[in-house]
Coordinates of C-alpha atoms in Angstrom, one line a residue:
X1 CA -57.0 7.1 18.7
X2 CA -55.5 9.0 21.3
X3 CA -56.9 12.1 22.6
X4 CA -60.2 11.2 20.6
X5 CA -61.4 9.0 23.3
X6 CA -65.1 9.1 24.2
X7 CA -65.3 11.0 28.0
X8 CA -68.3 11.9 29.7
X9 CA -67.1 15.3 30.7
X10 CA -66.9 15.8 26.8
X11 CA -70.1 14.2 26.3
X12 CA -72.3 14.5 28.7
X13 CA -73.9 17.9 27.4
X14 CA -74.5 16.0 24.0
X15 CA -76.8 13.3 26.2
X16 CA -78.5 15.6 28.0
X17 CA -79.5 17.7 24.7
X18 CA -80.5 13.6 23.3
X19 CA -82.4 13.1 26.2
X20 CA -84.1 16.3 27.0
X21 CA -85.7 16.0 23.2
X22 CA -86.8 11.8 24.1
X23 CA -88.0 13.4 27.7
X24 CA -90.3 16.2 25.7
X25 CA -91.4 13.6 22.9
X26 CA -92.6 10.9 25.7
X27 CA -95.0 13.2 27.3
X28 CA -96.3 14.8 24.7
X29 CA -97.0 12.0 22.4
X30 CA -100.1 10.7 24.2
X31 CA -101.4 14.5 23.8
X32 CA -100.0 14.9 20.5
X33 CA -102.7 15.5 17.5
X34 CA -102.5 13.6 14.1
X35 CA -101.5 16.3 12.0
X36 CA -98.7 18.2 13.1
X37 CA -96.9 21.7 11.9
X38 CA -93.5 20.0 10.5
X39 CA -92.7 22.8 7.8
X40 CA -92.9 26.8 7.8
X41 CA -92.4 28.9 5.1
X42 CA -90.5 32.1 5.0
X43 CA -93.6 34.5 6.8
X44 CA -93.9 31.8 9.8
X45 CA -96.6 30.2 8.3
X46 CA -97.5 26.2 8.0
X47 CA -96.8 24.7 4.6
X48 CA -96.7 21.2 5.1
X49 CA -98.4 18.4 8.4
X50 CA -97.0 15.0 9.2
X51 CA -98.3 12.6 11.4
X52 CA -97.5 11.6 14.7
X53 CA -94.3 9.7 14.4
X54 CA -92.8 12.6 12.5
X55 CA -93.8 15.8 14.6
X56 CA -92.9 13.8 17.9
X57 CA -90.1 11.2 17.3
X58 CA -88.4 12.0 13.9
X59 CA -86.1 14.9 15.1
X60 CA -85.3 13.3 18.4
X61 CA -84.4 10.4 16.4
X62 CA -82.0 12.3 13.8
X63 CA -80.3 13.9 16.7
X64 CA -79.3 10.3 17.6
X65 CA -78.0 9.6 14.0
X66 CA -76.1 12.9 13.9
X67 CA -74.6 12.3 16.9
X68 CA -73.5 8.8 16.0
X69 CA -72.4 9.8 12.5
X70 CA -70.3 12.5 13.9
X71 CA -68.3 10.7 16.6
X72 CA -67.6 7.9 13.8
X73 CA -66.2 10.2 11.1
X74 CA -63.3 10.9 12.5
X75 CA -62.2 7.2 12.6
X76 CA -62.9 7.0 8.5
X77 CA -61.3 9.7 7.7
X78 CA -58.0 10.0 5.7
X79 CA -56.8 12.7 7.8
X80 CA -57.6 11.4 11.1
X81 CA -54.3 12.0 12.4
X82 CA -54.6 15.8 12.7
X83 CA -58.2 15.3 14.8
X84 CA -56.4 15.4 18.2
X85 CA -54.9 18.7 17.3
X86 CA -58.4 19.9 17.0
X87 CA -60.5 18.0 18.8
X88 CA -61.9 20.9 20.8
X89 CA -63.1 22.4 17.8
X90 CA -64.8 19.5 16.2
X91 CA -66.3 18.9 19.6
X92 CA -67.7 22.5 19.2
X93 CA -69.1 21.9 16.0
X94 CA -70.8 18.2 17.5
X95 CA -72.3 20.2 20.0
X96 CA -73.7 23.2 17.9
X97 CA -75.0 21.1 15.4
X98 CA -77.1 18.9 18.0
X99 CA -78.2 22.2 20.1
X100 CA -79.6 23.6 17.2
X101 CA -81.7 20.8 16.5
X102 CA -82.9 20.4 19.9
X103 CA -83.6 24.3 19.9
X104 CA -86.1 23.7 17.0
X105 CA -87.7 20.7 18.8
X106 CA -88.2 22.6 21.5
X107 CA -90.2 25.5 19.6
X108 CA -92.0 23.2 18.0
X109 CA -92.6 21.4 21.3
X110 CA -93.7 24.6 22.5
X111 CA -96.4 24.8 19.6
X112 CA -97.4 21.4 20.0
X113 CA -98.1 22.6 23.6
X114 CA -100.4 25.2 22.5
X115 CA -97.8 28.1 22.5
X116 CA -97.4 30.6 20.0
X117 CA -94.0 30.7 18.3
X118 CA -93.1 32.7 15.5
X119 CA -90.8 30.4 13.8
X120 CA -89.8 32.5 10.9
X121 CA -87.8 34.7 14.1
X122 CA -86.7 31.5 15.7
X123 CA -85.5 29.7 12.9
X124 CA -82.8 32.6 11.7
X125 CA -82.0 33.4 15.7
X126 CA -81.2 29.6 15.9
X127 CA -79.4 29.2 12.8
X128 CA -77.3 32.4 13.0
X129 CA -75.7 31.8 16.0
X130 CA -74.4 28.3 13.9
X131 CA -72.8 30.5 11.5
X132 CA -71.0 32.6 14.4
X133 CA -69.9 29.6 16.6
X134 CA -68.5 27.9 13.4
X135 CA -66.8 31.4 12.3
X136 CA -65.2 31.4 15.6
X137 CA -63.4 27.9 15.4
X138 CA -63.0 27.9 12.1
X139 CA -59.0 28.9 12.1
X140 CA -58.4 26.2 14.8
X141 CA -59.7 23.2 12.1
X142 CA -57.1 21.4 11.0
X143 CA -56.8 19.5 7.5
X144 CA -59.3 16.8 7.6
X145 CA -61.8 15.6 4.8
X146 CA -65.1 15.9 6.9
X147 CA -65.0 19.4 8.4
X148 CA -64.2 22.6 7.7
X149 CA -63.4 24.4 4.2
X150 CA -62.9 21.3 1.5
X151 CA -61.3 22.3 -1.8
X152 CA -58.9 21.0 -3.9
X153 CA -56.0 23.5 -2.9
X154 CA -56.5 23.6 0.6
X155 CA -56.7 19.5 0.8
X156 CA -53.2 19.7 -0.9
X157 CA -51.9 23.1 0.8
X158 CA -51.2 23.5 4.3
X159 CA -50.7 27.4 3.6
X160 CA -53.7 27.7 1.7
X161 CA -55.9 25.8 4.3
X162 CA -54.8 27.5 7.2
X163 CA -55.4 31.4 5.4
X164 CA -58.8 30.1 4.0
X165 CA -60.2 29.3 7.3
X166 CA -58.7 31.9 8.9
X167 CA -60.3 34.2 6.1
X168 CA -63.4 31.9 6.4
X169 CA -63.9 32.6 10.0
X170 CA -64.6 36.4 9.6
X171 CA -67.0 35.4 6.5
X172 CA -68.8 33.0 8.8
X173 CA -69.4 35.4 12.0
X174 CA -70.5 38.1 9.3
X175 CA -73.3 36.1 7.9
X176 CA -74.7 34.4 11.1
X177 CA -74.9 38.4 12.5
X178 CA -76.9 38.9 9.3
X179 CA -79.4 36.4 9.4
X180 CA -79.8 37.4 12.8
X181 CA -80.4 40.7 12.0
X182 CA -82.5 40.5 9.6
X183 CA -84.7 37.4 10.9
X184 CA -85.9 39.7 13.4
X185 CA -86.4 43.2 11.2
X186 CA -86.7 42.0 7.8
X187 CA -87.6 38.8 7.8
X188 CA -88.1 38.8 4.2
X189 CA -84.1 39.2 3.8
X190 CA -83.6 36.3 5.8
X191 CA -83.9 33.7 2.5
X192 CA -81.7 36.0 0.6
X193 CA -78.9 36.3 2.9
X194 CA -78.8 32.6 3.1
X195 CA -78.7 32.2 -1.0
X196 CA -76.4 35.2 -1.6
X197 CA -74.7 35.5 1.1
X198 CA -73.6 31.6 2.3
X199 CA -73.3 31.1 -1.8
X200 CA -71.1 34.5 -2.1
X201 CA -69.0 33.1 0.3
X202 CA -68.5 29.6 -1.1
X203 CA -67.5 30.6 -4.3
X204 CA -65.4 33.5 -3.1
X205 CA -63.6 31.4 -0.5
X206 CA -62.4 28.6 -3.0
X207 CA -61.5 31.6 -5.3
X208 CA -59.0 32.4 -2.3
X209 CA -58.0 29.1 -1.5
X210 CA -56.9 28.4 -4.9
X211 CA -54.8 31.6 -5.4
X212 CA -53.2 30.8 -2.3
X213 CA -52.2 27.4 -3.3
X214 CA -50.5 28.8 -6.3
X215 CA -48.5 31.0 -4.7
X216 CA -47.8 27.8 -2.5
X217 CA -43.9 26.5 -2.9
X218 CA -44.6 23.5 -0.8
X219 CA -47.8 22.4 -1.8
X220 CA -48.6 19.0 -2.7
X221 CA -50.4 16.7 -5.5
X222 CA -54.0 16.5 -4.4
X223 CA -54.6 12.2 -4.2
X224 CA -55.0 10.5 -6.9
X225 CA -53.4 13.3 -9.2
X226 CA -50.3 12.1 -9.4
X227 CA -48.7 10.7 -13.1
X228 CA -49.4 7.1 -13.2
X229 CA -46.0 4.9 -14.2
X230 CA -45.4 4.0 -17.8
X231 CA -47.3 0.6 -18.8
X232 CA -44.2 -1.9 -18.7

């Protein structure tokens, strides 16, 4: 599709994050103990091991899927003819979603290495940021089926779409700051700012949506809604 093509000056940050995580799991795997931290609980502690394959290779390997899965999605997807208009954004959203992963690879790369990392700081000052970069593109997304706000009125508003990400946007930014925050003073907040306040936001956001699609005039039938003809 045109303007979607595959570039390296697009992608090439998206292979180095892919092969920065192989380059770490290659040299550490000859060094690399049979039970390994995979799993922290909310004080930073160890809850769960796995063996070598999964505390070396798994996430490396996922980042792989991801990446695949997202470049494909676009080509599935019933409203693939807006993605030029917002390719940027989605490309944003490829790349946060891999860096992320490959930020947690690296702290646990780090403990693997004998290093002392307090994940239950790193994983809200890794995750928050998400929230914030997403915030910040969020009004740019354009209709699409994969990305962004999904409801039934702003898949069959362009109106209500357009406010609800807009509105979305501010939500977004507010909760990554608060994870943020409180991941690194009150780290026992972090958990409930994630359940309240991403859940709070959900439901209150497809609240909006929907009383923006009724005062709508030009919205449309969502698919498959419409009256079916009379049997003959």
């Amino acid at each position: 599709m045109n303007g979607m093509k595959t570039s390296w000056r697009t992608e090439w940050p998206h292979w180095l994050l892919l092969a920065t995580m192989f380059v770490l799991a290659a040299t550490s795997w000859a060094g690399a103990p049979e039970r390994i931290p995979v799993h922290w609980n909310v004080a930073g502690q160890v809850d769960r091991y796995g063996g070598r394959f999964e505390g070396v290779l798994l996430l490396p390997l996922f980042g792989v899927v991801l990446y695949l899965l997202l470049r494909f999605l676009p080509r599935i997807d019933p409203g693939r003819a807006n993605y030029p208009s917002f390719w940027g954004a989605y490309g944003t959203v490829r790349l946060a979603a891999l860096a992320v992963m490959a930020a947690l690879y690296g702290a646990m790369q780090l403990q693997l290495r004998g290093h002392d990392v307090d994940m239950a700081t790193v994983v809200p000052l890794l995750v928050g940021p998400v929230f914030i970069v997403m915030g910040s593109i969020m009004g740019k997304l354009r209709p699409n089926w994969f990305v962004g706000i999904r409801t039934p009125w702003t898949l069959s508003s362009k109106e209500a779409w357009t406010k609800t990400h807009r509105a979305g946007g501010w939500v977004f930014i507010a909760i990554g700051a608060a994870m943020m925050t409180f991941g690194v003073i009150r780290r026992e907040w972090f958990v409930l700012t994630v359940i309240i306040g991403a859940g709070g936001a959900v439901l209150g956001l497809a609240i909006y949506s929907y009383l923006v699609w009724r005062r709508d005039p030009n919205r449309v039938p969502p698919a498959g809604t419409s009256p079916a003809d009379d049997a003959a």
